[in-house]
Amino acid sequence: MSQDVKTGQGADTKIRKIVTRQFPVTGMSCASCAANIQTRLNKHAGILNASVNLATESVSVEFDQSVVQPQDLKDAVTSIGYDLIIDESENAKEELENLQLKRYRSMKRRTIWSVILATPLVLISMVFMNMPYAPFVMWALATPIVFWFGRSFFINAWKQILHGAVSMDTLVSLSTGIAYLFSVFNTLLPDFWHSRGLHAHVYFEASGVVIALVLLGKFLEEKAKANTSSSIKKLMGLQPKTVFKVLSSGEIREFLISKVKQGDIILVRPGEKIPVDGKVTSGSSYVDESMITGEPIAVIKETGSKVFAGTVNQKGTFQFTAEKVGNETLLSSIIQYVKEAQGSRAPVQKLADRIAGIFVPVVVGISIITLVIWSVFGGENGFVQGLLSMITVLVIACPCALGLATPTAIMVGIGRGAESNILIRDAESLELACKMDTLILDKTGTLTEGKPSVEKIEWRSSGDKAELEKVLAGLERLSEHPLAEAVVRHFNNSISDIRFENVKSITGLGIEGFYNGRKFYAGGSRLLSENHISIIPELDTLANQWEEEAKTVVYFADQDEVLAVLSVYDRLRETSSAAVAQIRKLGIDVRMITGDNGLTAAAIAKKSGIDSFEALMLPSAKAAYVEALQKEKKIVGMVGDGINDSQALAKADISIAMGKGSDIAIDAAKMTIISNDLAVIPAAIRLSRNTVRTIRQNLFWAFIYNIIGIPIAAGVLYPLNGFLLNPMIAGAAMALSSISVVSNSLRLKYLK
């Protein structure tokens, strides 16, 4: 988006080129990171407004292109320890995914090695402190942890300090750096403290363990970000690269899709994807529009019928006039809508991240004040005691427990979800699911199996039933219609090498053919009427009853009469009604939406125990329905399986895809039901509620620990009873707080 704005008058008139662009950002780990980037950009000349979205790892920037260029924005972000991806080529998305994957692998290696080295550090400090040269051994173990595996904390903290910013990296680097340097001094010059009547303690284990634990917390966050969604790329892949245009001379020539213009005549052959939106001008075929409607039954396309980009032609050949091309097609609008829905979501800021912006500078300030007060009022050894208290404050306040409170609970929750056949890809969704008050279920492929099948067959009493079954199966095998495929699947074991003569597939009606000199038909009611085929009252009544139940009726007949009627139906999943009942017991309003007709929708809704439903819903209508409920202040969950559901899934607060559905739906959703069993959704909701409860407990204990521990570490009890917290005890307390948080999170494995 861009606009030209004139400023000034006369010769001083300047044209400002105002543009709004969105760029991916890498390297963010908390809310303070997002705030730092946003502040840095908003201070830059030529930038009118910058808004950082932590959830999507992107920044939207409104800037004057005559003053500042994207490279300047990149330099500004890079200067404080992050990176801005300004490349807008087709490969930019893939490059970003590779960068994130590389970052994830690096974090994994650093975390593993830091934990390996930190383990003997703890053992030596607690059990083998009196071993020969223990301080030097601990020094050797701690050095690579602090300055190699944990170097990013120091680099980022330094860059941020240069620009007047702080984050959790600041607190980690200060506490571990001072503890490390203090320990090195005590290792090399222990007599400095001995001459003053003090013991030369070393705190290498504090610096090493802090780095290892914080890296573990960050790794857990990186693990969720490593598998970047490729839904947009897959959606774009639905559109073919080339098309066959029919020129005015009648010649058919292949062109790039970018060369297609409105009014061009396009040829579509069997099995090809339709490249743009348009209207059929000649020929006919069945087109799979499941990506649009979600319905498994292909739709007949004849002269005058609308066709849409991305849908798949089956066996027929036809020509159509291009009406909407480029970004105007329905497929392009879906792609754009998904992009906007994903990008417009407000970042879900965890409590720990929101507090970090205040917590970090406050702790640093307290530690400095502690040193100053001790130096002024502490007497002869005031500086030494102040330095020890300062280190103790930084160590005890290190945000390990705070940083682990959420990711450990999330990790256990995700593990429990996997055991319940639900794959949770977004931790925020797991947290948010506990607040969900409305759940929308797609019909086809979600509540139903997504595959039409023959439900019932009623035969006329006369004739050889076994032989006629073979004839029906053999005839339908020659048809390209999806309903015929359902019949063939039903009679799979009955298919033989029956050979038909003069077979004719009648578009929109059915199929006919001769066997042993006898003519047979299979199709709809119009096929019967056009061939003046009679039907006995009993079968006619049954067929009407099935149609009233919103089932599709297939007639099998010879030249004289109807031999059988078949009810073809997309079955309700066995667990759907029970799952709906369980979800409603949890206090959640359950609704259904579908692109199918109203009769079928009503029948499925009734069987499922759903009171509210919407039928004949296109993808945009589904998304609008979700948005309308959100405007009513509802927390909306969406369950779907098709490409047609991707817009609604992207828009919903909690999105769940069926595991055997389309890849696009799975990528757009934040949760995936691996088993395709809706019964796991109530379990997922209960899991979410237990997880959020555990997170709140973890954060409570982490904050209580800091609220009590920091003043004691600063020495508030010293004037009263002479008690001064040893940094070693502070390190142990810090470790204990982390252990308590992890232990509480592990309880999720046993909660129901």
GROMACS .gro file of C-alpha atoms in nm, residues 29-422:
model
  394
   29SER     CA    1   1.182  -1.439   2.252
   30CYS     CA    2   0.958  -1.229   2.476
   31ALA     CA    3   0.734  -0.926   2.493
   32SER     CA    4   1.024  -0.699   2.592
   33CYS     CA    5   1.199  -0.799   2.268
   34ALA     CA    6   0.897  -0.690   2.067
   35ALA     CA    7   0.879  -0.366   2.265
   36ASN     CA    8   1.248  -0.295   2.204
   37ILE     CA    9   1.215  -0.339   1.828
   38GLN     CA   10   0.900  -0.131   1.815
   39THR     CA   11   1.063   0.150   2.015
   40ARG     CA   12   1.380   0.142   1.804
   41LEU     CA   13   1.188   0.168   1.477
   42ASN     CA   14   0.949   0.437   1.597
   43LYS     CA   15   1.249   0.655   1.686
   44HIS     CA   16   1.395   0.620   1.335
   45ALA     CA   17   1.366   0.916   1.098
   46GLY     CA   18   1.104   0.871   0.828
   47ILE     CA   19   0.899   0.607   1.014
   48LEU     CA   20   0.545   0.718   1.092
   49ASN     CA   21   0.438   0.406   1.281
   50ALA     CA   22   0.577   0.062   1.357
   51SER     CA   23   0.380  -0.218   1.518
   52VAL     CA   24   0.546  -0.547   1.616
   53ASN     CA   25   0.339  -0.865   1.631
   54LEU     CA   26   0.512  -1.120   1.856
   55ALA     CA   27   0.267  -1.398   1.769
   56THR     CA   28   0.334  -1.380   1.395
   57GLU     CA   29   0.697  -1.265   1.435
   58SER     CA   30   0.641  -0.973   1.203
   59VAL     CA   31   0.637  -0.595   1.204
   60SER     CA   32   0.407  -0.363   1.011
   61VAL     CA   33   0.584  -0.038   0.925
   62GLU     CA   34   0.436   0.283   0.781
   63PHE     CA   35   0.723   0.493   0.650
   64ASP     CA   36   0.824   0.769   0.408
   65GLN     CA   37   1.007   0.597   0.124
   66SER     CA   38   1.170   0.924   0.023
   67VAL     CA   39   1.347   0.934   0.361
   68VAL     CA   40   1.405   0.573   0.464
   69GLN     CA   41   1.444   0.245   0.275
   70PRO     CA   42   1.385  -0.114   0.388
   71GLN     CA   43   1.760  -0.168   0.424
   72ASP     CA   44   1.767   0.116   0.680
   73LEU     CA   45   1.493  -0.059   0.875
   74LYS     CA   46   1.691  -0.383   0.865
   75ASP     CA   47   2.005  -0.206   0.990
   76ALA     CA   48   1.810  -0.049   1.278
   77VAL     CA   49   1.668  -0.384   1.392
   78THR     CA   50   1.998  -0.566   1.346
   79SER     CA   51   2.178  -0.309   1.560
   80ILE     CA   52   1.987  -0.422   1.871
   81GLY     CA   53   2.035  -0.795   1.821
   82TYR     CA   54   1.747  -0.902   1.594
   83ASP     CA   55   1.698  -0.933   1.222
   84LEU     CA   56   1.448  -0.804   0.967
   85ILE     CA   57   1.379  -1.001   0.649
   86ILE     CA   58   1.324  -0.748   0.369
   87ASP     CA   59   1.353  -0.982   0.074
   88GLU     CA   60   1.011  -1.006  -0.094
   89SER     CA   61   1.099  -1.255  -0.364
   90GLU     CA   62   0.916  -1.584  -0.406
   91ASN     CA   63   1.193  -1.759  -0.217
   92ALA     CA   64   1.176  -1.525   0.084
   93LYS     CA   65   0.931  -1.744   0.273
   94GLU     CA   66   1.142  -2.055   0.219
   95GLU     CA   67   1.456  -1.868   0.325
   96LEU     CA   68   1.282  -1.758   0.644
   97GLU     CA   69   1.178  -2.115   0.719
   98ASN     CA   70   1.536  -2.233   0.665
   99LEU     CA   71   1.667  -1.959   0.893
  100GLN     CA   72   1.425  -2.054   1.169
  101LEU     CA   73   1.512  -2.421   1.130
  102LYS     CA   74   1.884  -2.338   1.149
  103ARG     CA   75   1.822  -2.132   1.463
  104TYR     CA   76   1.627  -2.417   1.618
  105ARG     CA   77   1.906  -2.669   1.550
  106SER     CA   78   2.167  -2.431   1.692
  107MET     CA   79   1.957  -2.378   2.005
  108LYS     CA   80   1.917  -2.753   2.044
  109ARG     CA   81   2.292  -2.816   2.026
  110ARG     CA   82   2.370  -2.537   2.273
  111THR     CA   83   2.104  -2.656   2.517
  112ILE     CA   84   2.221  -3.018   2.512
  113TRP     CA   85   2.587  -2.931   2.565
  114SER     CA   86   2.517  -2.674   2.837
  115VAL     CA   87   2.308  -2.929   3.031
  116ILE     CA   88   2.582  -3.191   2.991
  117LEU     CA   89   2.846  -2.956   3.130
  118ALA     CA   90   2.622  -2.809   3.400
  119THR     CA   91   2.548  -3.149   3.555
  120PRO     CA   92   2.902  -3.213   3.691
  121LEU     CA   93   2.913  -2.847   3.799
  122VAL     CA   94   2.619  -2.905   4.033
  123LEU     CA   95   2.761  -3.233   4.161
  124ILE     CA   96   3.098  -3.077   4.242
  125SER     CA   97   2.945  -2.774   4.417
  126MET     CA   98   2.715  -2.985   4.634
  127VAL     CA   99   2.901  -3.313   4.689
  128PHE     CA  100   3.265  -3.292   4.579
  129MET     CA  101   3.356  -2.934   4.675
  130ASN     CA  102   3.659  -3.054   4.872
  131MET     CA  103   3.810  -3.245   4.581
  132PRO     CA  104   4.155  -3.125   4.464
  133TYR     CA  105   4.148  -2.822   4.241
  134ALA     CA  106   3.767  -2.813   4.254
  135PRO     CA  107   3.744  -2.437   4.172
  136PHE     CA  108   3.966  -2.480   3.867
  137VAL     CA  109   3.764  -2.779   3.742
  138MET     CA  110   3.441  -2.583   3.787
  139TRP     CA  111   3.602  -2.289   3.608
  140ALA     CA  112   3.686  -2.512   3.311
  141LEU     CA  113   3.330  -2.650   3.299
  142ALA     CA  114   3.155  -2.314   3.337
  143THR     CA  115   3.361  -2.119   3.081
  144PRO     CA  116   3.222  -2.281   2.763
  145ILE     CA  117   2.868  -2.268   2.905
  146VAL     CA  118   2.883  -1.897   2.979
  147PHE     CA  119   3.090  -1.762   2.692
  148TRP     CA  120   3.015  -2.006   2.411
  149PHE     CA  121   2.677  -2.170   2.456
  150GLY     CA  122   2.537  -1.865   2.635
  151ARG     CA  123   2.715  -1.599   2.429
  152SER     CA  124   2.391  -1.481   2.265
  153PHE     CA  125   2.266  -1.350   2.603
  154PHE     CA  126   2.570  -1.124   2.639
  155ILE     CA  127   2.573  -1.010   2.275
  156ASN     CA  128   2.203  -0.922   2.274
  157ALA     CA  129   2.218  -0.756   2.616
  158TRP     CA  130   2.509  -0.538   2.506
  159LYS     CA  131   2.336  -0.429   2.186
  160GLN     CA  132   2.022  -0.346   2.379
  161ILE     CA  133   2.209  -0.150   2.647
  162LEU     CA  134   2.374   0.062   2.376
  163HIS     CA  135   2.023   0.175   2.275
  164GLY     CA  136   1.889   0.214   2.628
  165ALA     CA  137   1.687  -0.108   2.628
  166VAL     CA  138   1.677  -0.406   2.863
  167SER     CA  139   1.527  -0.754   2.851
  168MET     CA  140   1.559  -1.087   3.024
  169ASP     CA  141   1.889  -1.125   2.837
  170THR     CA  142   2.015  -0.831   3.041
  171LEU     CA  143   1.931  -0.997   3.371
  172VAL     CA  144   2.075  -1.332   3.265
  173SER     CA  145   2.401  -1.181   3.137
  174LEU     CA  146   2.447  -0.959   3.445
  175SER     CA  147   2.384  -1.232   3.700
  176THR     CA  148   2.588  -1.501   3.526
  177GLY     CA  149   2.865  -1.261   3.418
  178ILE     CA  150   2.919  -1.111   3.762
  179ALA     CA  151   2.895  -1.452   3.932
  180TYR     CA  152   3.149  -1.590   3.683
  181LEU     CA  153   3.396  -1.298   3.714
  182PHE     CA  154   3.361  -1.294   4.092
  183SER     CA  155   3.432  -1.668   4.100
  184VAL     CA  156   3.738  -1.627   3.876
  185PHE     CA  157   3.873  -1.358   4.110
  186ASN     CA  158   3.818  -1.581   4.412
  187THR     CA  159   3.981  -1.876   4.238
  188LEU     CA  160   4.295  -1.682   4.146
  189LEU     CA  161   4.319  -1.456   4.455
  190PRO     CA  162   4.153  -1.635   4.750
  191ASP     CA  163   4.386  -1.458   4.995
  192PHE     CA  164   4.212  -1.129   4.925
  193TRP     CA  165   3.908  -1.256   5.117
  194HIS     CA  166   4.095  -1.469   5.367
  195SER     CA  167   4.289  -1.161   5.487
  196ARG     CA  168   3.954  -0.996   5.562
  197GLY     CA  169   3.815  -1.289   5.751
  198LEU     CA  170   3.590  -1.404   5.471
  199HIS     CA  171   3.575  -1.728   5.279
  200ALA     CA  172   3.656  -1.717   4.906
  201HIS     CA  173   3.341  -1.878   4.768
  202VAL     CA  174   3.308  -1.956   4.400
  203TYR     CA  175   2.975  -1.953   4.217
  204PHE     CA  176   3.059  -2.112   3.884
  205GLU     CA  177   2.766  -2.354   3.924
  206ALA     CA  178   2.526  -2.059   3.956
  207SER     CA  179   2.644  -1.905   3.628
  208GLY     CA  180   2.650  -2.239   3.444
  209VAL     CA  181   2.316  -2.370   3.570
  210VAL     CA  182   2.141  -2.038   3.506
  211ILE     CA  183   2.258  -2.038   3.143
  212ALA     CA  184   2.160  -2.405   3.098
  213LEU     CA  185   1.811  -2.362   3.245
  214VAL     CA  186   1.735  -2.044   3.053
  215LEU     CA  187   1.857  -2.206   2.731
  216LEU     CA  188   1.624  -2.497   2.802
  217GLY     CA  189   1.330  -2.259   2.836
  218LYS     CA  190   1.421  -2.079   2.514
  219PHE     CA  191   1.469  -2.410   2.334
  220LEU     CA  192   1.115  -2.514   2.425
  221GLU     CA  193   0.988  -2.194   2.267
  222GLU     CA  194   1.204  -2.241   1.957
  223LYS     CA  195   1.077  -2.596   1.917
  224ALA     CA  196   0.724  -2.465   1.861
  225LYS     CA  197   0.845  -2.210   1.605
  226ALA     CA  198   1.071  -2.445   1.406
  227ASN     CA  199   0.790  -2.603   1.202
  228THR     CA  200   0.680  -2.292   1.019
  229SER     CA  201   0.345  -2.322   0.848
  230SER     CA  202   0.361  -2.356   0.472
  231SER     CA  203  -0.015  -2.322   0.414
  232ILE     CA  204   0.011  -2.012   0.197
  233LYS     CA  205   0.272  -2.176  -0.026
  234LYS     CA  206   0.053  -2.485  -0.062
  235LEU     CA  207  -0.252  -2.276  -0.143
  236MET     CA  208  -0.060  -2.096  -0.414
  237GLY     CA  209   0.048  -2.435  -0.547
  238LEU     CA  210  -0.315  -2.516  -0.625
  239GLN     CA  211  -0.300  -2.277  -0.919
  240PRO     CA  212  -0.133  -2.421  -1.231
  241LYS     CA  213   0.173  -2.246  -1.374
  242THR     CA  214   0.053  -2.263  -1.733
  243VAL     CA  215  -0.281  -2.267  -1.920
  244PHE     CA  216  -0.406  -2.359  -2.266
  245LYS     CA  217  -0.563  -2.059  -2.441
  246VAL     CA  218  -0.789  -2.091  -2.745
  247LEU     CA  219  -0.684  -1.817  -2.986
  248SER     CA  220  -0.920  -1.636  -3.223
  249SER     CA  221  -0.781  -1.847  -3.508
  250GLY     CA  222  -0.886  -2.161  -3.325
  251GLU     CA  223  -0.526  -2.253  -3.244
  252ILE     CA  224  -0.463  -2.385  -2.892
  253ARG     CA  225  -0.140  -2.259  -2.736
  254GLU     CA  226   0.016  -2.289  -2.391
  255PHE     CA  227   0.080  -1.967  -2.195
  256LEU     CA  228   0.204  -1.871  -1.849
  257ILE     CA  229  -0.086  -1.807  -1.616
  258SER     CA  230   0.036  -1.448  -1.570
  259LYS     CA  231  -0.050  -1.390  -1.938
  260VAL     CA  232  -0.419  -1.476  -1.892
  261LYS     CA  233  -0.651  -1.178  -1.931
  262GLN     CA  234  -1.018  -1.126  -1.873
  263GLY     CA  235  -1.217  -1.253  -2.173
  264ASP     CA  236  -0.963  -1.517  -2.282
  265ILE     CA  237  -1.097  -1.861  -2.379
  266ILE     CA  238  -0.934  -2.134  -2.170
  267LEU     CA  239  -0.928  -2.505  -2.251
  268VAL     CA  240  -0.941  -2.749  -1.958
  269ARG     CA  241  -0.859  -3.115  -2.018
  270PRO     CA  242  -0.935  -3.416  -1.794
  271GLY     CA  243  -0.747  -3.416  -1.464
  272GLU     CA  244  -0.630  -3.054  -1.492
  273LYS     CA  245  -0.676  -2.778  -1.236
  274ILE     CA  246  -0.886  -2.483  -1.340
  275PRO     CA  247  -0.649  -2.183  -1.356
  276VAL     CA  248  -0.884  -1.883  -1.310
  277ASP     CA  249  -1.250  -1.805  -1.239
  278GLY     CA  250  -1.483  -1.803  -1.535
  279LYS     CA  251  -1.795  -1.932  -1.713
  280VAL     CA  252  -1.822  -2.247  -1.928
  281THR     CA  253  -1.883  -2.172  -2.298
  282SER     CA  254  -1.869  -2.522  -2.448
  283GLY     CA  255  -1.840  -2.884  -2.336
  284SER     CA  256  -1.930  -3.038  -2.002
  285SER     CA  257  -1.767  -3.227  -1.717
  286TYR     CA  258  -1.776  -3.297  -1.348
  287VAL     CA  259  -1.554  -3.072  -1.136
  288ASP     CA  260  -1.427  -3.148  -0.788
  289GLU     CA  261  -1.505  -2.832  -0.590
  290SER     CA  262  -1.433  -2.977  -0.247
  291MET     CA  263  -1.168  -2.708  -0.190
  292ILE     CA  264  -1.449  -2.451  -0.211
  293THR     CA  265  -1.756  -2.628  -0.076
  294GLY     CA  266  -1.603  -2.906   0.127
  295GLU     CA  267  -1.845  -3.151  -0.032
  296PRO     CA  268  -1.705  -3.477  -0.174
  297ILE     CA  269  -1.951  -3.507  -0.465
  298ALA     CA  270  -1.829  -3.350  -0.787
  299VAL     CA  271  -2.047  -3.085  -0.951
  300ILE     CA  272  -2.159  -3.100  -1.313
  301LYS     CA  273  -2.041  -2.808  -1.526
  302GLU     CA  274  -2.227  -2.725  -1.848
  303THR     CA  275  -2.257  -2.420  -2.070
  304GLY     CA  276  -2.319  -2.118  -1.848
  305SER     CA  277  -2.184  -2.280  -1.529
  306LYS     CA  278  -1.935  -2.096  -1.308
  307VAL     CA  279  -1.590  -2.249  -1.251
  308PHE     CA  280  -1.329  -2.147  -0.993
  309ALA     CA  281  -0.951  -2.143  -0.982
  310GLY     CA  282  -0.791  -2.433  -0.799
  311THR     CA  283  -1.081  -2.674  -0.850
  312VAL     CA  284  -1.005  -2.999  -1.033
  313ASN     CA  285  -1.165  -3.112  -1.358
  314GLN     CA  286  -1.239  -3.481  -1.380
  315LYS     CA  287  -1.276  -3.676  -1.704
  316GLY     CA  288  -1.451  -3.432  -1.938
  317THR     CA  289  -1.311  -3.153  -2.157
  318PHE     CA  290  -1.458  -2.803  -2.176
  319GLN     CA  291  -1.380  -2.442  -2.258
  320PHE     CA  292  -1.459  -2.138  -2.047
  321THR     CA  293  -1.424  -1.761  -2.059
  322ALA     CA  294  -1.190  -1.608  -1.802
  323GLU     CA  295  -1.379  -1.359  -1.584
  324LYS     CA  296  -1.157  -1.312  -1.279
  325VAL     CA  297  -0.780  -1.342  -1.305
  326GLY     CA  298  -0.477  -1.273  -1.087
  327ASN     CA  299  -0.564  -1.151  -0.739
  328GLU     CA  300  -0.934  -1.136  -0.823
  329THR     CA  301  -0.993  -1.513  -0.826
  330LEU     CA  302  -1.167  -1.692  -0.541
  331LEU     CA  303  -0.848  -1.888  -0.466
  332SER     CA  304  -0.644  -1.567  -0.447
  333SER     CA  305  -0.900  -1.412  -0.215
  334ILE     CA  306  -0.874  -1.717   0.013
  335ILE     CA  307  -0.494  -1.683   0.015
  336GLN     CA  308  -0.513  -1.313   0.095
  337TYR     CA  309  -0.778  -1.365   0.360
  338VAL     CA  310  -0.570  -1.628   0.537
  339LYS     CA  311  -0.268  -1.393   0.529
  340GLU     CA  312  -0.470  -1.107   0.675
  341ALA     CA  313  -0.637  -1.325   0.939
  342GLN     CA  314  -0.304  -1.463   1.054
  343GLY     CA  315  -0.136  -1.123   1.053
  344SER     CA  316  -0.419  -0.931   1.221
  345ARG     CA  317  -0.422  -1.140   1.534
  346ALA     CA  318  -0.312  -0.945   1.837
  347PRO     CA  319  -0.006  -1.101   2.002
  348VAL     CA  320  -0.100  -1.320   2.292
  349GLN     CA  321   0.138  -1.194   2.557
  350LYS     CA  322   0.203  -1.437   2.838
  351LEU     CA  323   0.200  -1.298   3.187
  352ALA     CA  324   0.571  -1.364   3.231
  353ASP     CA  325   0.652  -1.163   2.919
  354ARG     CA  326   0.427  -0.873   3.020
  355ILE     CA  327   0.591  -0.855   3.358
  356ALA     CA  328   0.940  -0.878   3.210
  357GLY     CA  329   0.937  -0.523   3.083
  358ILE     CA  330   0.901  -0.404   3.443
  359PHE     CA  331   1.068  -0.689   3.626
  360VAL     CA  332   1.409  -0.673   3.460
  361PRO     CA  333   1.494  -0.305   3.511
  362VAL     CA  334   1.350  -0.316   3.863
  363VAL     CA  335   1.575  -0.608   3.959
  364VAL     CA  336   1.881  -0.441   3.807
  365GLY     CA  337   1.796  -0.124   3.993
  366ILE     CA  338   1.753  -0.310   4.323
  367SER     CA  339   2.089  -0.482   4.280
  368ILE     CA  340   2.267  -0.150   4.219
  369ILE     CA  341   2.091   0.017   4.511
  370THR     CA  342   2.189  -0.279   4.727
  371LEU     CA  343   2.557  -0.233   4.639
  372VAL     CA  344   2.543   0.142   4.704
  373ILE     CA  345   2.368   0.112   5.040
  374TRP     CA  346   2.605  -0.154   5.163
  375SER     CA  347   2.907   0.046   5.042
  376VAL     CA  348   2.791   0.359   5.227
  377PHE     CA  349   2.651   0.208   5.546
  378GLY     CA  350   2.817  -0.132   5.566
  379GLY     CA  351   3.130  -0.034   5.744
  380GLU     CA  352   3.479  -0.167   5.672
  381ASN     CA  353   3.366  -0.461   5.461
  382GLY     CA  354   3.062  -0.280   5.325
  383PHE     CA  355   3.172  -0.297   4.962
  384VAL     CA  356   3.250  -0.668   4.983
  385GLN     CA  357   2.920  -0.746   5.152
  386GLY     CA  358   2.743  -0.517   4.904
  387LEU     CA  359   2.901  -0.696   4.609
  388LEU     CA  360   2.798  -1.033   4.752
  389SER     CA  361   2.444  -0.905   4.812
  390MET     CA  362   2.430  -0.759   4.463
  391ILE     CA  363   2.529  -1.094   4.311
  392THR     CA  364   2.281  -1.270   4.539
  393VAL     CA  365   1.997  -1.043   4.422
  394LEU     CA  366   2.080  -1.102   4.057
  395VAL     CA  367   2.116  -1.477   4.106
  396ILE     CA  368   1.802  -1.527   4.312
  397ALA     CA  369   1.603  -1.303   4.077
  398CYS     CA  370   1.721  -1.478   3.764
  399PRO     CA  371   1.403  -1.559   3.575
  400CYS     CA  372   1.452  -1.936   3.547
  401ALA     CA  373   1.134  -2.030   3.733
  402LEU     CA  374   0.953  -1.743   3.564
  403GLY     CA  375   1.078  -1.851   3.223
  404LEU     CA  376   1.000  -2.220   3.281
  405ALA     CA  377   0.655  -2.166   3.430
  406THR     CA  378   0.477  -2.157   3.097
  407PRO     CA  379   0.690  -2.371   2.860
  408THR     CA  380   0.717  -2.671   3.095
  409ALA     CA  381   0.342  -2.683   3.150
  410ILE     CA  382   0.287  -2.641   2.778
  411MET     CA  383   0.534  -2.918   2.695
  412VAL     CA  384   0.364  -3.164   2.930
  413GLY     CA  385   0.022  -3.053   2.804
  414ILE     CA  386   0.126  -3.111   2.443
  415GLY     CA  387   0.256  -3.456   2.539
  416ARG     CA  388  -0.077  -3.543   2.699
  417GLY     CA  389  -0.251  -3.416   2.390
  418ALA     CA  390  -0.046  -3.648   2.169
  419GLU     CA  391  -0.145  -3.940   2.391
  420SER     CA  392  -0.508  -3.840   2.332
  421ASN     CA  393  -0.457  -3.831   1.952
  422ILE     CA  394  -0.456  -3.453   1.922
   0.00000   0.00000   0.00000
